[in-house]
Short mmCIF file of C-alpha atoms in Angstrom, two decimals:
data_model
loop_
_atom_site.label_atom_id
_atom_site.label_comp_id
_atom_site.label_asym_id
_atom_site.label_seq_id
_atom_site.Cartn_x
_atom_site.Cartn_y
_atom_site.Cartn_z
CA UNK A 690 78.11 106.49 129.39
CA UNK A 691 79.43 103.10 129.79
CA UNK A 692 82.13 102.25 132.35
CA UNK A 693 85.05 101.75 129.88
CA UNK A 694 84.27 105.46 128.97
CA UNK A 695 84.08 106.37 132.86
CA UNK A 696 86.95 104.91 133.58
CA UNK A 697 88.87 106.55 130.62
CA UNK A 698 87.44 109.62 131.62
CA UNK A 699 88.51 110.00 135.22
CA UNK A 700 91.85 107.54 135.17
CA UNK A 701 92.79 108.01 131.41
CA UNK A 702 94.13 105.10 128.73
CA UNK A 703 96.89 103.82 130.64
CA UNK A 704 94.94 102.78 133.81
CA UNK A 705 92.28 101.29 131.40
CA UNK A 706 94.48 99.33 129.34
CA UNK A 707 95.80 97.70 132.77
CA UNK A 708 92.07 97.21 133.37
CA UNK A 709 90.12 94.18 133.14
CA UNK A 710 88.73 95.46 129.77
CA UNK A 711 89.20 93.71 126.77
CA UNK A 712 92.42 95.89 125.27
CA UNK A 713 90.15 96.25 121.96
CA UNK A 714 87.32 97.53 123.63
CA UNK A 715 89.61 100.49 125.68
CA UNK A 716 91.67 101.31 122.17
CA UNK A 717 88.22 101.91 120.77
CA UNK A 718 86.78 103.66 123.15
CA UNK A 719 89.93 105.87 123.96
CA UNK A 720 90.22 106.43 120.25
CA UNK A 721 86.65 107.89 119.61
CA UNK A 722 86.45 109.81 123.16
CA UNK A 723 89.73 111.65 121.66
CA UNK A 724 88.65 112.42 118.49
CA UNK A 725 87.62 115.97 116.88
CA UNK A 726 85.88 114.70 113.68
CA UNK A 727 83.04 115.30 113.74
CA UNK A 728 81.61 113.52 110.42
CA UNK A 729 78.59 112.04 109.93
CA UNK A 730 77.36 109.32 107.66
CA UNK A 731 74.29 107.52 106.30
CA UNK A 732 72.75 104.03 105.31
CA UNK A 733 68.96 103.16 104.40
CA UNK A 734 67.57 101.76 107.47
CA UNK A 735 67.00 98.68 105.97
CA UNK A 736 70.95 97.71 106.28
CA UNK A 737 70.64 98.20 109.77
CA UNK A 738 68.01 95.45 109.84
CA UNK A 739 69.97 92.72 107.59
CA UNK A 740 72.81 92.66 106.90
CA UNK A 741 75.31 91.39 104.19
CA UNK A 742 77.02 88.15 105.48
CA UNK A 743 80.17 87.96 107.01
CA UNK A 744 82.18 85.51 105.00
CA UNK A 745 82.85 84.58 101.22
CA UNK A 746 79.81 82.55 99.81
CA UNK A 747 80.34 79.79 96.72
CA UNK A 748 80.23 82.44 93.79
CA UNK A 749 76.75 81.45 92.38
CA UNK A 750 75.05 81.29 95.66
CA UNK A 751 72.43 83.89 96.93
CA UNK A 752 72.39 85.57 100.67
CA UNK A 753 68.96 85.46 102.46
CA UNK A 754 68.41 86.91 106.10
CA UNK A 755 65.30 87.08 107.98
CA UNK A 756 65.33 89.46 111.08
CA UNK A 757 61.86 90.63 112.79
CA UNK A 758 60.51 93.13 110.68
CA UNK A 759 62.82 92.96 107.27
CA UNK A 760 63.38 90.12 104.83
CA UNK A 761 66.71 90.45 102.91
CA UNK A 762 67.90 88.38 99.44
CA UNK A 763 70.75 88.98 97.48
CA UNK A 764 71.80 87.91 94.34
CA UNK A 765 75.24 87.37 93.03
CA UNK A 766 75.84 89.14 89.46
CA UNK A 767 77.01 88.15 86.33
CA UNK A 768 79.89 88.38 84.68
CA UNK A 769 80.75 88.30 80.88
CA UNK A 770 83.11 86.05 79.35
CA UNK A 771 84.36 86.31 76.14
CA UNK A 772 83.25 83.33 74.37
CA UNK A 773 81.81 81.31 76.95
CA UNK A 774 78.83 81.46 79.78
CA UNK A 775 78.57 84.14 81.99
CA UNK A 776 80.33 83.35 85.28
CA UNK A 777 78.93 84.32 88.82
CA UNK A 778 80.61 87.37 90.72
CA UNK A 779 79.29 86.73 94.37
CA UNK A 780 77.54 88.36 96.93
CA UNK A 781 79.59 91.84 98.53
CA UNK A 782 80.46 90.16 101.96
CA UNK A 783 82.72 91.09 104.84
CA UNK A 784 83.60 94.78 106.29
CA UNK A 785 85.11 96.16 103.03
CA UNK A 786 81.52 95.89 101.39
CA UNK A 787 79.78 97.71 104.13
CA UNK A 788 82.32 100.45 104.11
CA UNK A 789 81.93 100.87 100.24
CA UNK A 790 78.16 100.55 101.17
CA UNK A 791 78.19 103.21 103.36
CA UNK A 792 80.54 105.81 101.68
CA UNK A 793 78.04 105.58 98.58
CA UNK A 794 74.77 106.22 100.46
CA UNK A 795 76.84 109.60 102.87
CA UNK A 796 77.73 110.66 99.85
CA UNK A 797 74.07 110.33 98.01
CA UNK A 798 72.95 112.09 101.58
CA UNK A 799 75.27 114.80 101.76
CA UNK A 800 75.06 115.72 97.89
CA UNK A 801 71.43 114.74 97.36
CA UNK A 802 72.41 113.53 94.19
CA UNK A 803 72.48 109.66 93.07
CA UNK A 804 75.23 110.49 91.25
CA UNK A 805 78.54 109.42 93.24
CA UNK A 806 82.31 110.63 92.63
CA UNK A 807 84.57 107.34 93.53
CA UNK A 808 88.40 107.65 92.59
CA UNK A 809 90.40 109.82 94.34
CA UNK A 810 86.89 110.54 96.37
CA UNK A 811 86.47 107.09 97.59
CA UNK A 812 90.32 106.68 98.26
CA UNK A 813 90.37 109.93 100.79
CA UNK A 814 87.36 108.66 102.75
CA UNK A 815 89.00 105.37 102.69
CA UNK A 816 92.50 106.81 104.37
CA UNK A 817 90.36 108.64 106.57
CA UNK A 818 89.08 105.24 107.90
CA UNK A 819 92.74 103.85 108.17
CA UNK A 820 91.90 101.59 105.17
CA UNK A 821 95.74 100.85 103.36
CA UNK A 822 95.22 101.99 99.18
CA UNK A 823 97.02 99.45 97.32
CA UNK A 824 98.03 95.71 97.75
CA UNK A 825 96.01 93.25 98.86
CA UNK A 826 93.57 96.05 100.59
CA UNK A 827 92.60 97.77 97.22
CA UNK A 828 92.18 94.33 95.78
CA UNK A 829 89.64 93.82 97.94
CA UNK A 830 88.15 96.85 97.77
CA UNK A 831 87.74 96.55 93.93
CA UNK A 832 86.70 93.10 94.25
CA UNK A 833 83.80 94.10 96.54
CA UNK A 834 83.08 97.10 94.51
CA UNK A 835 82.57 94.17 91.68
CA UNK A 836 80.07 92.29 93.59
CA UNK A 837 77.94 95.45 95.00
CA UNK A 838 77.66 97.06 91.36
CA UNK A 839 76.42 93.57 89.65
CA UNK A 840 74.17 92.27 92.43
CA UNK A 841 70.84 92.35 92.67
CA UNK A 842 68.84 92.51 96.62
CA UNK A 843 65.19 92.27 97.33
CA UNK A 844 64.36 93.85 100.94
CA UNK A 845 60.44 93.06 101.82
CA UNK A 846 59.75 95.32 104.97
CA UNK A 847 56.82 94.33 107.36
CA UNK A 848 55.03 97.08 108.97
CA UNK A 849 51.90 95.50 110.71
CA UNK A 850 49.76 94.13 107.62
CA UNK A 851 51.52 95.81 105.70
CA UNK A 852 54.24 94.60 103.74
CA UNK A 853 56.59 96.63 101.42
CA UNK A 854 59.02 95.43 98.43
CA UNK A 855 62.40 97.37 97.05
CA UNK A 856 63.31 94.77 94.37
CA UNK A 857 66.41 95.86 92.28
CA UNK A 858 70.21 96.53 91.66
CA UNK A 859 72.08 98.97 93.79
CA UNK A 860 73.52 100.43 91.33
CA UNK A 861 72.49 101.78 88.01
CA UNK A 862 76.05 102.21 86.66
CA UNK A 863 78.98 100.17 87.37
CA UNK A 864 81.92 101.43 90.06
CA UNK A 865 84.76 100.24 88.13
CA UNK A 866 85.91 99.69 84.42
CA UNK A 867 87.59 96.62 82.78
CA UNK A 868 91.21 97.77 82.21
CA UNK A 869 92.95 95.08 79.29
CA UNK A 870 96.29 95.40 81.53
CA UNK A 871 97.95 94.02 84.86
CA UNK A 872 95.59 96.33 87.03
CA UNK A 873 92.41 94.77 86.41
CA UNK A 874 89.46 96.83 87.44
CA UNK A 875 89.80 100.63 88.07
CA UNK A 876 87.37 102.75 89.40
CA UNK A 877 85.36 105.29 87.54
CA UNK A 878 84.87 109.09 87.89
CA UNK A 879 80.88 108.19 88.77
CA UNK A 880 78.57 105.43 89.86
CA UNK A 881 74.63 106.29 90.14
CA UNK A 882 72.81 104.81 92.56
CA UNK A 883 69.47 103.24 91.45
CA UNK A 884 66.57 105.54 91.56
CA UNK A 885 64.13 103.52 94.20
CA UNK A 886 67.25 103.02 96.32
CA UNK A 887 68.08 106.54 96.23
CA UNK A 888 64.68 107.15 97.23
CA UNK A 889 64.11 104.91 100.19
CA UNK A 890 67.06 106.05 101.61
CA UNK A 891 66.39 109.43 101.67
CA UNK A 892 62.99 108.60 103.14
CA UNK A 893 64.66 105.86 106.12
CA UNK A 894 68.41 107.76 106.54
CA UNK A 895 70.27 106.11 109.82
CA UNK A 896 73.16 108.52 110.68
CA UNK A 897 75.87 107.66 112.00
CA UNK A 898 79.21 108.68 113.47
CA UNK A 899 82.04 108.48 110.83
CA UNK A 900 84.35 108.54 113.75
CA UNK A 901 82.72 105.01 115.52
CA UNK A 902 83.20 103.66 112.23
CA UNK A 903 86.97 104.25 111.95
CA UNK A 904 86.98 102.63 115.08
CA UNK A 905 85.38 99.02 113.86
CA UNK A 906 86.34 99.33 110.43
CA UNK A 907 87.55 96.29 110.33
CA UNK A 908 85.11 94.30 111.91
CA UNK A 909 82.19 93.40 109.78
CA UNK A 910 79.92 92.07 112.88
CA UNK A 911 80.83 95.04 115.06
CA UNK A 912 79.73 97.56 111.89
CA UNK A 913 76.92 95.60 112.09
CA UNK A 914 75.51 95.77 115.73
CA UNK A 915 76.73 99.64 115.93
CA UNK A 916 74.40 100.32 112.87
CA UNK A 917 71.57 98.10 114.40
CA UNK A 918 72.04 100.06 117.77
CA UNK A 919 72.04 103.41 116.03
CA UNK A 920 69.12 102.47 114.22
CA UNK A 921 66.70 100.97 117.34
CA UNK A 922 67.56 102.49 120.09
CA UNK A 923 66.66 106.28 119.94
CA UNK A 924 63.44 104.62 118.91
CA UNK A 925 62.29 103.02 122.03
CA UNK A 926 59.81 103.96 124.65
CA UNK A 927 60.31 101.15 127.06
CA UNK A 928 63.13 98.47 128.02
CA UNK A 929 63.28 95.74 124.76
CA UNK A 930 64.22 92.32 125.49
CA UNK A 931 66.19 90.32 122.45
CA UNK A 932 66.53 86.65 123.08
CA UNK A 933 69.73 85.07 122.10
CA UNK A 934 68.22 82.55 119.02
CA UNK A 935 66.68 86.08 117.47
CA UNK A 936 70.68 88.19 117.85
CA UNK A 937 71.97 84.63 116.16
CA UNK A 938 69.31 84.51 113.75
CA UNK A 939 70.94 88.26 112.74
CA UNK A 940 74.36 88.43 113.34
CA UNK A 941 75.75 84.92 113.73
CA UNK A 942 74.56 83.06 110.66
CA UNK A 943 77.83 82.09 110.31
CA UNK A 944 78.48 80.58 113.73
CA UNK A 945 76.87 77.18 114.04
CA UNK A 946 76.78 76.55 117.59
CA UNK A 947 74.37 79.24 119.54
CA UNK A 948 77.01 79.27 122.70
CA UNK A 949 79.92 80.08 120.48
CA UNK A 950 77.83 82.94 119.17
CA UNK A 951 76.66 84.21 122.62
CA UNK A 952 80.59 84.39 123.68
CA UNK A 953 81.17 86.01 119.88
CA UNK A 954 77.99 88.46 120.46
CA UNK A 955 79.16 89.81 124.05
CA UNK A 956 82.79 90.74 122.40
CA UNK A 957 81.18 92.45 119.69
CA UNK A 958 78.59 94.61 121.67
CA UNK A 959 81.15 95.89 123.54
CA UNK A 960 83.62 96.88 120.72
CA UNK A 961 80.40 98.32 119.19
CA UNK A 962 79.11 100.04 122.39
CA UNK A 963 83.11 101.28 123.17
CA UNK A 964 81.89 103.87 120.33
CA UNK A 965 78.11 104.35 121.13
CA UNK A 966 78.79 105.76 124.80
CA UNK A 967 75.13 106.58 125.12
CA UNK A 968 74.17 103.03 124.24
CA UNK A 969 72.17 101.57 127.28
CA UNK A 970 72.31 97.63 126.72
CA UNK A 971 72.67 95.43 129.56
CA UNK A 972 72.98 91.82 128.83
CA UNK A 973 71.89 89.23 130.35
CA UNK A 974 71.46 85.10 130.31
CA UNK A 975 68.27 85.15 128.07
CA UNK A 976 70.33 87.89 125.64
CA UNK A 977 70.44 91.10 125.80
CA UNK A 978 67.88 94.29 126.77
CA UNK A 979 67.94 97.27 124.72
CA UNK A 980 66.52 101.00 126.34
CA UNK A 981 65.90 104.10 125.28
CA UNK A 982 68.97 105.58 124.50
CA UNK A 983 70.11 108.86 122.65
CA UNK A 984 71.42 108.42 119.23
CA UNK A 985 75.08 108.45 118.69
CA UNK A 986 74.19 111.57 116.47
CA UNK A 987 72.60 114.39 118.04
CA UNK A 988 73.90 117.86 116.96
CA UNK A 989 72.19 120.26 119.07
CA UNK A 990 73.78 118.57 122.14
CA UNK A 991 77.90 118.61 122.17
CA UNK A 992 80.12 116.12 124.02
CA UNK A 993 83.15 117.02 125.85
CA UNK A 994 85.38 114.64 124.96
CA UNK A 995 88.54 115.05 127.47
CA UNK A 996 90.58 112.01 128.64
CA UNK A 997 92.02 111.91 132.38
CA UNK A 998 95.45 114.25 131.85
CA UNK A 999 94.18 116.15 128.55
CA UNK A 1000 92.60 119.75 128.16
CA UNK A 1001 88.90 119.55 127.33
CA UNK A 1002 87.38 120.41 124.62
CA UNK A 1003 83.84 120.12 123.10
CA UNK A 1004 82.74 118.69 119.69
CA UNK A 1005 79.37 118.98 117.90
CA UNK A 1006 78.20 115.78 117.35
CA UNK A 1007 76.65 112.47 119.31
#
């Protein structure tokens, strides 16, 4: 357990907070230490390799990331217009995609079905991650809905020699409807998840902690490392060292300058690590050293959960 978590742990929030720690790294932290829920959720490890980017992209421009072992392209959709050329949607970018992302493959987990319910369905989860439904928010959310259900993404995966292709849409059938009024798009009852999607990820699952998520929601970087952490970690035998052009080459292709990124990097570990207690990364001035670490999901082995001045109590889970 990391020392934010100590400290909350034997002096409580308060005492933190007046702490050197970064105030969003101790809300975190003190947030998911707190919490009862206990549910878990799923992506295809592949998303915890590369990523979606961060930003907004030009509308007919594709998203390519290269990390050590997976190649990742996406292609922005089309759009019909009534009599004229098809216009480009864009690549799903930003936080709101990845939490759309990952409600569809928990839900293709937990059902073992390809077939999704959205709607109401998709709204719930979305409260339950503090996500506002309506306004500007849900505009969002059906805008990146939009993009995921008309794109197209290749992953190649190098194992070795060996090198493996998924090449296809996400989604077989759309998440939303055309409406002819003010609302624009509205959600269906169903989406389906493609077939060889639906496959690979229920051959590579990555759980994760719903409750870590609520905690970064809104960070599409932080999402990003927790999911890489959750993915590599539990996997190691021996200490991993990952230089700082190979994290940039990941998670900062939107940050020019590699010593912006570094000071970008170390904020984000730690909000991602403020919900991954068992996360043993120290870093250091070549980057960053990943060990052998439990994952942040491990059923058969509860976690007491008590701040400094609450009763304890003991939750299944990570």
């Amino acid at each position: 357990m990391g020392e934010v978590h100590k400290l909350l742990r034997e002096a409580g929030r308060e005492v933190a907070l007046r702490s050197d720690f970064d105030r969003r790294v101790v809300e975190a932290a003190a947030a998911y230490l707190a919490s009862e829920d206990v549910e878990i959720g799923f992506l295809y490890s592949g998303w915890a390799q590369a990523a979606l980017p961060h930003k907004r992209l030009p509308d007919d421009a594709p998203w390519q990331i290269t990390t050590e072992r997976v190649t990742l392209i996406v292609q922005p959709g089309l759009r019909a217009v009534p009599d004229g050329q098809p216009v480009s949607v864009g690549v799903p970018y930003g936080s709101r995609a990845r939490l759309i992302l990952l409600y569809l493959q928990s839900e293709a987990i937990r059902t073992n079905s390809r077939e999704i319910e959205l709607g109401k369905s998709l709204h719930a989860w979305l409260r339950r991650l503090g996500i506002p439904i309506g306004g500007k928010s849900m505009k969002d959310v059906r805008d990146q809905a939009e993009r995921l259900s008309r794109c197209r993404m290749t992953f190649t995966i190098r194992q070795g020699n060996r090198t493996g292709l998924v090449n296809q849409n996400l989604l077989d059938t759309s998440m939303f409807v055309e409406d002819d009024n003010a609302q624009g798009s509205l959600f269906i009852e169903t989406a389906t998840l493609s077939d060889m999607f639906f496959q690979q990820l229920k051959k590579h699952p990555v759980p994760i902690e719903e409750t870590a998520v609520r905690q970064i929601a809104n960070n599409s970087m932080a999402l990003d490392v927790y999911c890489w952490l959750a993915y590599r970690l539990h996997a190691l035998t021996e200490p991993t060292p990952i230089g700082w052009r190979a994290l940039h080459g990941q998670f900062g292709r939107g940050v020019k300058r590699l010593d912006h990124f570094k000071d970008q990097f170390k904020d984000t570990l730690a909000l991602a690590t403020a919900v991954y207690p068992d996360a043993d990364v120290e870093v250091h001035e070549r980057g960053i050293t990943l060990r052998p670490s439990r994952p942040p999901v491990t059923p058969s082995a509860p976690r007491v959960v008590a701040l400094a001045g609450r009763g304890a109590r003991r939750v299944a889970g990570g």
